Amino acid sequence: MLVDTNVIIESHRTNAWRALTGSYRVETVEDCVTETQTGFQLRRPEQSIVVSELRASFAAVHDTDNRERAELAVRTPGIALDRGEEWLWAHALGRDDSWLLCGPDKASLRCGVRLGFRERLVALEELLERVGHRPRTALKQHYTRKWLNVALTELVLEERSLT
């Protein structure tokens, strides 16, 4: 299970991180971990993410290299990904196992659709439901299954019109 910065922050905001990492082999990339510390001063104290604890909770935190990022850029021209999502997709392209990716950013979702990985994109809500976890604090809309399905349908139609 690959997660982006947004999912990490939302999982912490809703106290769902332990349920997620206790039930799945959760992985990310270095830049997503770094991004969790950006803007920390804007969060309430109970929402702060201690980076050492965060790192320890992952099954793996991966690096990417210039070759992987270049391959992604060649395969997804015109998609402006945030740096964390760029690194996450670059890493995903090099994997040969059956990974899933959880992240609500529309550019990231477009990247997944264009690369042919629509079926590997999953909503945080669905992951938590699968393990029987209902956060006491409601997930923001773009972490729900319904939002993801609508967004993916729109992106698939937009991508088809480009070909």
PDB file of C-alpha atoms in Angstrom:
ATOM      1  CA  MET A   1       0.000   0.000   0.000  1.00  0.00           C
ATOM      2  CA  LEU A   2       1.594   3.245  -1.178  1.00  0.00           C
ATOM      3  CA  VAL A   3       0.373   6.448   0.456  1.00  0.00           C
ATOM      4  CA  ASP A   4       0.985  10.097  -0.284  1.00  0.00           C
ATOM      5  CA  THR A   5       1.445  13.013   2.091  1.00  0.00           C
ATOM      6  CA  ASN A   6      -2.253  13.923   2.060  1.00  0.00           C
ATOM      7  CA  VAL A   7      -3.273  10.445   3.231  1.00  0.00           C
ATOM      8  CA  ILE A   8      -0.681  10.478   5.991  1.00  0.00           C
ATOM      9  CA  ILE A   9      -1.924  13.827   7.289  1.00  0.00           C
ATOM     10  CA  GLU A  10      -5.623  12.917   6.988  1.00  0.00           C
ATOM     11  CA  SER A  11      -5.050   9.579   8.716  1.00  0.00           C
ATOM     12  CA  HIS A  12      -3.369  11.378  11.594  1.00  0.00           C
ATOM     13  CA  ARG A  13      -6.096  14.062  11.710  1.00  0.00           C
ATOM     14  CA  THR A  14      -8.792  11.389  12.060  1.00  0.00           C
ATOM     15  CA  ASN A  15      -6.775   9.095  14.361  1.00  0.00           C
ATOM     16  CA  ALA A  16      -6.845   6.351  11.738  1.00  0.00           C
ATOM     17  CA  TRP A  17      -3.097   5.986  11.167  1.00  0.00           C
ATOM     18  CA  ARG A  18      -2.627   3.077  13.574  1.00  0.00           C
ATOM     19  CA  ALA A  19      -5.567   1.209  12.043  1.00  0.00           C
ATOM     20  CA  LEU A  20      -4.083   1.739   8.588  1.00  0.00           C
ATOM     21  CA  THR A  21      -0.497   0.781   9.421  1.00  0.00           C
ATOM     22  CA  GLY A  22      -1.585  -2.053  11.683  1.00  0.00           C
ATOM     23  CA  SER A  23      -3.621  -3.653   8.909  1.00  0.00           C
ATOM     24  CA  TYR A  24      -1.620  -2.970   5.744  1.00  0.00           C
ATOM     25  CA  ARG A  25       2.003  -2.940   4.683  1.00  0.00           C
ATOM     26  CA  VAL A  26       2.101   0.847   4.277  1.00  0.00           C
ATOM     27  CA  GLU A  27       4.962   2.362   2.300  1.00  0.00           C
ATOM     28  CA  THR A  28       5.849   5.788   0.945  1.00  0.00           C
ATOM     29  CA  VAL A  29       8.798   7.782  -0.379  1.00  0.00           C
ATOM     30  CA  GLU A  30      11.231  10.100   1.400  1.00  0.00           C
ATOM     31  CA  ASP A  31       9.697  13.269   0.004  1.00  0.00           C
ATOM     32  CA  CYS A  32       6.231  12.414   1.345  1.00  0.00           C
ATOM     33  CA  VAL A  33       7.706  11.993   4.832  1.00  0.00           C
ATOM     34  CA  THR A  34       9.443  15.361   4.490  1.00  0.00           C
ATOM     35  CA  GLU A  35       6.210  16.997   3.297  1.00  0.00           C
ATOM     36  CA  THR A  36       4.383  15.890   6.459  1.00  0.00           C
ATOM     37  CA  GLN A  37       6.531  18.356   8.376  1.00  0.00           C
ATOM     38  CA  THR A  38       5.693  21.282   6.065  1.00  0.00           C
ATOM     39  CA  GLY A  39       2.974  23.479   7.491  1.00  0.00           C
ATOM     40  CA  PHE A  40       3.107  21.778  10.896  1.00  0.00           C
ATOM     41  CA  GLN A  41       2.738  25.168  12.560  1.00  0.00           C
ATOM     42  CA  LEU A  42      -0.745  25.478  11.030  1.00  0.00           C
ATOM     43  CA  ARG A  43      -1.998  22.279  12.675  1.00  0.00           C
ATOM     44  CA  ARG A  44      -3.431  21.884  16.144  1.00  0.00           C
ATOM     45  CA  PRO A  45      -0.930  20.380  18.615  1.00  0.00           C
ATOM     46  CA  GLU A  46      -2.788  17.048  18.726  1.00  0.00           C
ATOM     47  CA  GLN A  47      -2.403  16.809  14.944  1.00  0.00           C
ATOM     48  CA  SER A  48       1.357  17.167  14.921  1.00  0.00           C
ATOM     49  CA  ILE A  49       3.224  14.270  13.370  1.00  0.00           C
ATOM     50  CA  VAL A  50       6.434  13.206  15.055  1.00  0.00           C
ATOM     51  CA  VAL A  51       8.720  12.289  12.180  1.00  0.00           C
ATOM     52  CA  SER A  52      10.656   9.580  14.053  1.00  0.00           C
ATOM     53  CA  GLU A  53       7.403   7.838  15.040  1.00  0.00           C
ATOM     54  CA  LEU A  54       6.067   8.242  11.517  1.00  0.00           C
ATOM     55  CA  ARG A  55       9.150   6.644   9.979  1.00  0.00           C
ATOM     56  CA  ALA A  56       8.951   3.747  12.430  1.00  0.00           C
ATOM     57  CA  SER A  57       5.316   3.090  11.486  1.00  0.00           C
ATOM     58  CA  PHE A  58       6.064   2.435   7.794  1.00  0.00           C
ATOM     59  CA  ALA A  59       6.931  -0.950   6.372  1.00  0.00           C
ATOM     60  CA  ALA A  60       9.332   0.990   4.103  1.00  0.00           C
ATOM     61  CA  VAL A  61      10.262   4.525   3.072  1.00  0.00           C
ATOM     62  CA  HIS A  62      11.808   4.524  -0.403  1.00  0.00           C
ATOM     63  CA  ASP A  63      14.196   6.777  -2.259  1.00  0.00           C
ATOM     64  CA  THR A  64      13.854   7.452  -5.956  1.00  0.00           C
ATOM     65  CA  ASP A  65      16.521   8.358  -8.431  1.00  0.00           C
ATOM     66  CA  ASN A  66      16.739  10.615 -11.468  1.00  0.00           C
ATOM     67  CA  ARG A  67      16.275   7.694 -13.880  1.00  0.00           C
ATOM     68  CA  GLU A  68      12.948   6.706 -12.263  1.00  0.00           C
ATOM     69  CA  ARG A  69      11.696  10.294 -12.251  1.00  0.00           C
ATOM     70  CA  ALA A  70      12.788  10.779 -15.886  1.00  0.00           C
ATOM     71  CA  GLU A  71      10.898   7.651 -16.938  1.00  0.00           C
ATOM     72  CA  LEU A  72       7.778   8.981 -15.232  1.00  0.00           C
ATOM     73  CA  ALA A  73       8.149  12.381 -16.927  1.00  0.00           C
ATOM     74  CA  VAL A  74       8.447  10.765 -20.366  1.00  0.00           C
ATOM     75  CA  ARG A  75       5.361   8.608 -19.783  1.00  0.00           C
ATOM     76  CA  THR A  76       3.161  11.386 -18.319  1.00  0.00           C
ATOM     77  CA  PRO A  77       3.821  14.619 -20.248  1.00  0.00           C
ATOM     78  CA  GLY A  78       1.704  17.573 -19.223  1.00  0.00           C
ATOM     79  CA  ILE A  79       0.837  16.296 -15.753  1.00  0.00           C
ATOM     80  CA  ALA A  80       2.138  18.624 -13.043  1.00  0.00           C
ATOM     81  CA  LEU A  81       2.586  16.465  -9.955  1.00  0.00           C
ATOM     82  CA  ASP A  82       3.599  17.748  -6.545  1.00  0.00           C
ATOM     83  CA  ARG A  83       7.074  16.547  -5.660  1.00  0.00           C
ATOM     84  CA  GLY A  84       5.891  13.880  -3.192  1.00  0.00           C
ATOM     85  CA  GLU A  85       3.423  12.426  -5.680  1.00  0.00           C
ATOM     86  CA  GLU A  86       6.033  12.568  -8.440  1.00  0.00           C
ATOM     87  CA  TRP A  87       8.456  10.556  -6.323  1.00  0.00           C
ATOM     88  CA  LEU A  88       5.697   8.146  -5.270  1.00  0.00           C
ATOM     89  CA  TRP A  89       4.664   7.439  -8.878  1.00  0.00           C
ATOM     90  CA  ALA A  90       8.290   7.162  -9.987  1.00  0.00           C
ATOM     91  CA  HIS A  91       8.773   4.546  -7.296  1.00  0.00           C
ATOM     92  CA  ALA A  92       5.525   2.730  -8.182  1.00  0.00           C
ATOM     93  CA  LEU A  93       6.555   2.389 -11.837  1.00  0.00           C
ATOM     94  CA  GLY A  94       9.635   0.440 -10.832  1.00  0.00           C
ATOM     95  CA  ARG A  95       7.750  -2.092  -8.711  1.00  0.00           C
ATOM     96  CA  ASP A  96       6.838  -5.544  -9.942  1.00  0.00           C
ATOM     97  CA  ASP A  97       4.480  -6.543  -7.122  1.00  0.00           C
ATOM     98  CA  SER A  98       0.745  -5.885  -6.800  1.00  0.00           C
ATOM     99  CA  TRP A  99       0.733  -2.499  -5.074  1.00  0.00           C
ATOM    100  CA  LEU A 100      -2.175  -0.109  -4.488  1.00  0.00           C
ATOM    101  CA  LEU A 101      -1.892   3.666  -4.229  1.00  0.00           C
ATOM    102  CA  CYS A 102      -3.936   5.860  -1.925  1.00  0.00           C
ATOM    103  CA  GLY A 103      -3.862   9.593  -2.569  1.00  0.00           C
ATOM    104  CA  PRO A 104      -6.611  12.058  -3.523  1.00  0.00           C
ATOM    105  CA  ASP A 105      -4.612  14.575  -5.562  1.00  0.00           C
ATOM    106  CA  LYS A 106      -6.255  14.940  -8.998  1.00  0.00           C
ATOM    107  CA  ALA A 107      -2.950  15.240 -10.858  1.00  0.00           C
ATOM    108  CA  SER A 108      -1.810  12.025  -9.182  1.00  0.00           C
ATOM    109  CA  LEU A 109      -5.071  10.304 -10.102  1.00  0.00           C
ATOM    110  CA  ARG A 110      -4.680  11.508 -13.701  1.00  0.00           C
ATOM    111  CA  CYS A 111      -1.185  10.043 -13.695  1.00  0.00           C
ATOM    112  CA  GLY A 112      -2.575   6.688 -12.541  1.00  0.00           C
ATOM    113  CA  VAL A 113      -5.281   6.719 -15.192  1.00  0.00           C
ATOM    114  CA  ARG A 114      -2.844   7.641 -17.971  1.00  0.00           C
ATOM    115  CA  LEU A 115      -0.396   4.945 -16.913  1.00  0.00           C
ATOM    116  CA  GLY A 116      -3.154   2.300 -16.899  1.00  0.00           C
ATOM    117  CA  PHE A 117      -3.322   1.849 -13.122  1.00  0.00           C
ATOM    118  CA  ARG A 118      -6.887   3.022 -12.477  1.00  0.00           C
ATOM    119  CA  GLU A 119      -7.752  -0.256 -10.734  1.00  0.00           C
ATOM    120  CA  ARG A 120      -4.866   0.253  -8.292  1.00  0.00           C
ATOM    121  CA  LEU A 121      -6.172   3.591  -7.008  1.00  0.00           C
ATOM    122  CA  VAL A 122      -8.044   3.307  -3.735  1.00  0.00           C
ATOM    123  CA  ALA A 123      -9.819   5.681  -1.332  1.00  0.00           C
ATOM    124  CA  LEU A 124      -8.743   5.959   2.287  1.00  0.00           C
ATOM    125  CA  GLU A 125     -12.365   5.355   3.308  1.00  0.00           C
ATOM    126  CA  GLU A 126     -12.355   1.984   1.541  1.00  0.00           C
ATOM    127  CA  LEU A 127      -9.101   0.896   3.168  1.00  0.00           C
ATOM    128  CA  LEU A 128     -10.421   1.727   6.616  1.00  0.00           C
ATOM    129  CA  GLU A 129     -13.777   0.043   5.952  1.00  0.00           C
ATOM    130  CA  ARG A 130     -12.014  -3.159   4.867  1.00  0.00           C
ATOM    131  CA  VAL A 131     -10.421  -3.440   8.322  1.00  0.00           C
ATOM    132  CA  GLY A 132     -13.544  -2.373  10.207  1.00  0.00           C
ATOM    133  CA  HIS A 133     -12.256   1.031  11.318  1.00  0.00           C
ATOM    134  CA  ARG A 134     -14.684   3.954  11.486  1.00  0.00           C
ATOM    135  CA  PRO A 135     -12.919   7.186  12.399  1.00  0.00           C
ATOM    136  CA  ARG A 136     -14.710   9.245  15.045  1.00  0.00           C
ATOM    137  CA  THR A 137     -13.798  12.329  13.048  1.00  0.00           C
ATOM    138  CA  ALA A 138     -15.294  12.179   9.560  1.00  0.00           C
ATOM    139  CA  LEU A 139     -12.906  11.956   6.632  1.00  0.00           C
ATOM    140  CA  LYS A 140     -12.803  14.945   4.334  1.00  0.00           C
ATOM    141  CA  GLN A 141     -14.831  14.383   1.174  1.00  0.00           C
ATOM    142  CA  HIS A 142     -11.904  13.716  -1.177  1.00  0.00           C
ATOM    143  CA  TYR A 143     -10.878  10.677   0.896  1.00  0.00           C
ATOM    144  CA  THR A 144     -14.188   8.909   0.264  1.00  0.00           C
ATOM    145  CA  ARG A 145     -14.969   6.129  -2.193  1.00  0.00           C
ATOM    146  CA  LYS A 146     -17.749   8.185  -3.787  1.00  0.00           C
ATOM    147  CA  TRP A 147     -15.475  11.163  -4.478  1.00  0.00           C
ATOM    148  CA  LEU A 148     -12.758   8.912  -5.910  1.00  0.00           C
ATOM    149  CA  ASN A 149     -15.186   7.142  -8.252  1.00  0.00           C
ATOM    150  CA  VAL A 150     -16.536  10.449  -9.600  1.00  0.00           C
ATOM    151  CA  ALA A 151     -13.028  11.901 -10.010  1.00  0.00           C
ATOM    152  CA  LEU A 152     -11.750   8.791 -11.799  1.00  0.00           C
ATOM    153  CA  THR A 153     -14.721   8.711 -14.169  1.00  0.00           C
ATOM    154  CA  GLU A 154     -14.127  12.358 -15.092  1.00  0.00           C
ATOM    155  CA  LEU A 155     -10.410  11.772 -15.597  1.00  0.00           C
ATOM    156  CA  VAL A 156     -10.935   8.688 -17.755  1.00  0.00           C
ATOM    157  CA  LEU A 157     -13.290  10.669 -20.005  1.00  0.00           C
ATOM    158  CA  GLU A 158     -10.848  13.593 -20.207  1.00  0.00           C
ATOM    159  CA  GLU A 159      -7.928  11.284 -21.030  1.00  0.00           C
ATOM    160  CA  ARG A 160      -9.957   9.564 -23.774  1.00  0.00           C
ATOM    161  CA  SER A 161     -10.705  12.930 -25.373  1.00  0.00           C
ATOM    162  CA  LEU A 162      -6.954  13.628 -25.553  1.00  0.00           C
ATOM    163  CA  THR A 163      -6.264  10.553 -27.674  1.00  0.00           C
TER     164      THR A 163
END
